[in-house]
N, CA and C atoms as an extended XYZ file, in Angstrom:
111
Properties=species:S:1:pos:R:3:atomname:S:1:resname:S:1:resid:I:1 pbc="F F F"
N        24.239       66.539      119.824 N   MET     1
C        25.585       67.085      119.563 CA  MET     1
C        25.618       67.702      118.163 C   MET     1
N        26.070       68.923      118.090 N   CYS     2
C        26.118       69.616      116.799 CA  CYS     2
C        27.524       69.476      116.204 C   CYS     2
N        27.648       68.721      115.130 N   LEU     3
C        28.970       68.478      114.550 CA  LEU     3
C        29.550       69.709      113.866 C   LEU     3
N        28.695       70.681      113.556 N   SER     4
C        29.206       71.877      112.877 CA  SER     4
C        29.776       72.891      113.875 C   SER     4
N        29.698       72.559      115.158 N   SER     5
C        30.217       73.469      116.186 CA  SER     5
C        31.742       73.528      116.137 C   SER     5
N        32.333       74.709      115.994 N   PRO     6
C        33.801       74.844      115.926 CA  PRO     6
C        34.472       74.340      117.198 C   PRO     6
N        33.828       74.559      118.349 N   ASP     7
C        34.420       74.106      119.612 CA  ASP     7
C        34.616       72.595      119.605 C   ASP     7
N        33.642       71.895      119.040 N   PHE     8
C        33.737       70.435      118.973 CA  PHE     8
C        34.953       70.018      118.151 C   PHE     8
N        35.134       70.651      116.995 N   TRP     9
C        36.264       70.287      116.135 CA  TRP     9
C        37.593       70.640      116.782 C   TRP     9
N        37.650       71.786      117.462 N   VAL    10
C        38.894       72.189      118.131 CA  VAL    10
C        39.260       71.165      119.203 C   VAL    10
N        38.270       70.779      120.013 N   ALA    11
C        38.527       69.792      121.068 CA  ALA    11
C        38.970       68.469      120.447 C   ALA    11
N        38.290       68.063      119.398 N   GLU    12
C        38.593       66.801      118.719 CA  GLU    12
C        40.027       66.834      118.171 C   GLU    12
N        40.408       67.939      117.526 N   ASN    13
C        41.756       68.041      116.962 CA  ASN    13
C        42.817       68.071      118.051 C   ASN    13
N        42.552       68.800      119.135 N   LYS    14
C        43.530       68.851      120.228 CA  LYS    14
C        43.758       67.463      120.802 C   LYS    14
N        42.669       66.717      120.982 N   LEU    15
C        42.787       65.362      121.529 CA  LEU    15
C        43.580       64.478      120.574 C   LEU    15
N        43.258       64.554      119.287 N   TYR    16
C        43.942       63.729      118.293 CA  TYR    16
C        45.429       64.049      118.251 C   TYR    16
N        45.763       65.326      118.204 N   PHE    17
C        47.174       65.699      118.129 CA  PHE    17
C        47.924       65.335      119.399 C   PHE    17
N        47.262       65.452      120.555 N   ALA    18
C        47.911       65.077      121.814 CA  ALA    18
C        48.244       63.581      121.799 C   ALA    18
N        47.289       62.771      121.350 N   LEU    19
C        47.531       61.323      121.294 CA  LEU    19
C        48.632       61.000      120.289 C   LEU    19
N        48.583       61.649      119.124 N   TYR    20
C        49.566       61.399      118.076 CA  TYR    20
C        50.964       61.775      118.557 C   TYR    20
N        51.097       62.947      119.187 N   GLU    21
C        52.385       63.405      119.695 CA  GLU    21
C        52.925       62.467      120.763 C   GLU    21
N        52.068       62.064      121.703 N   SER    22
C        52.540       61.197      122.782 CA  SER    22
C        52.990       59.850      122.220 C   SER    22
N        52.287       59.356      121.190 N   ARG    23
C        52.681       58.076      120.599 CA  ARG    23
C        54.032       58.211      119.898 C   ARG    23
N        54.213       59.315      119.163 N   ASN    24
C        55.492       59.534      118.485 CA  ASN    24
C        56.619       59.662      119.491 C   ASN    24
N        56.365       60.387      120.586 N   ARG    25
C        57.381       60.573      121.611 CA  ARG    25
C        57.758       59.219      122.218 C   ARG    25
N        56.756       58.377      122.467 N   ALA    26
C        57.014       57.053      123.045 CA  ALA    26
C        57.855       56.214      122.078 C   ALA    26
N        57.530       56.276      120.789 N   GLU    27
C        58.300       55.510      119.802 CA  GLU    27
C        59.737       56.007      119.735 C   GLU    27
N        59.921       57.333      119.774 N   ARG    28
C        61.263       57.907      119.726 CA  ARG    28
C        62.064       57.466      120.943 C   ARG    28
N        61.438       57.537      122.122 N   LEU    29
C        62.127       57.124      123.342 CA  LEU    29
C        62.481       55.643      123.270 C   LEU    29
N        61.565       54.838      122.765 N   GLY    30
C        61.821       53.404      122.644 CA  GLY    30
C        63.017       53.140      121.741 C   GLY    30
N        63.109       53.883      120.640 N   ARG    31
C        64.236       53.722      119.724 CA  ARG    31
C        65.530       54.137      120.399 C   ARG    31
N        65.505       55.256      121.108 N   LEU    32
C        66.709       55.718      121.795 CA  LEU    32
C        67.193       54.672      122.789 C   LEU    32
N        66.261       54.127      123.565 N   PHE    33
C        66.646       53.139      124.571 CA  PHE    33
C        67.175       51.860      123.916 C   PHE    33
N        66.561       51.439      122.818 N   SER    34
C        67.014       50.203      122.167 CA  SER    34
C        68.388       50.416      121.527 C   SER    34
N        68.658       51.628      121.036 N   ILE    35
C        69.971       51.937      120.454 CA  ILE    35
C        71.027       51.979      121.557 C   ILE    35
N        70.636       52.518      122.704 N   ARG    36
C        71.580       52.716      123.793 CA  ARG    36
C        72.013       51.394      124.437 C   ARG    36
N        71.185       50.357      124.334 N   LYS    37
C        71.507       49.074      124.988 CA  LYS    37
C        72.757       48.428      124.394 C   LYS    37
């Protein structure tokens, strides 16, 4: 695996941001639901 490959970094960043966004969205939804109760 060549770490200097731009495709590798792009894929890695997309995966990281997707996970980060989904986690933030889940936390936001959790807060909304806990406030609404």
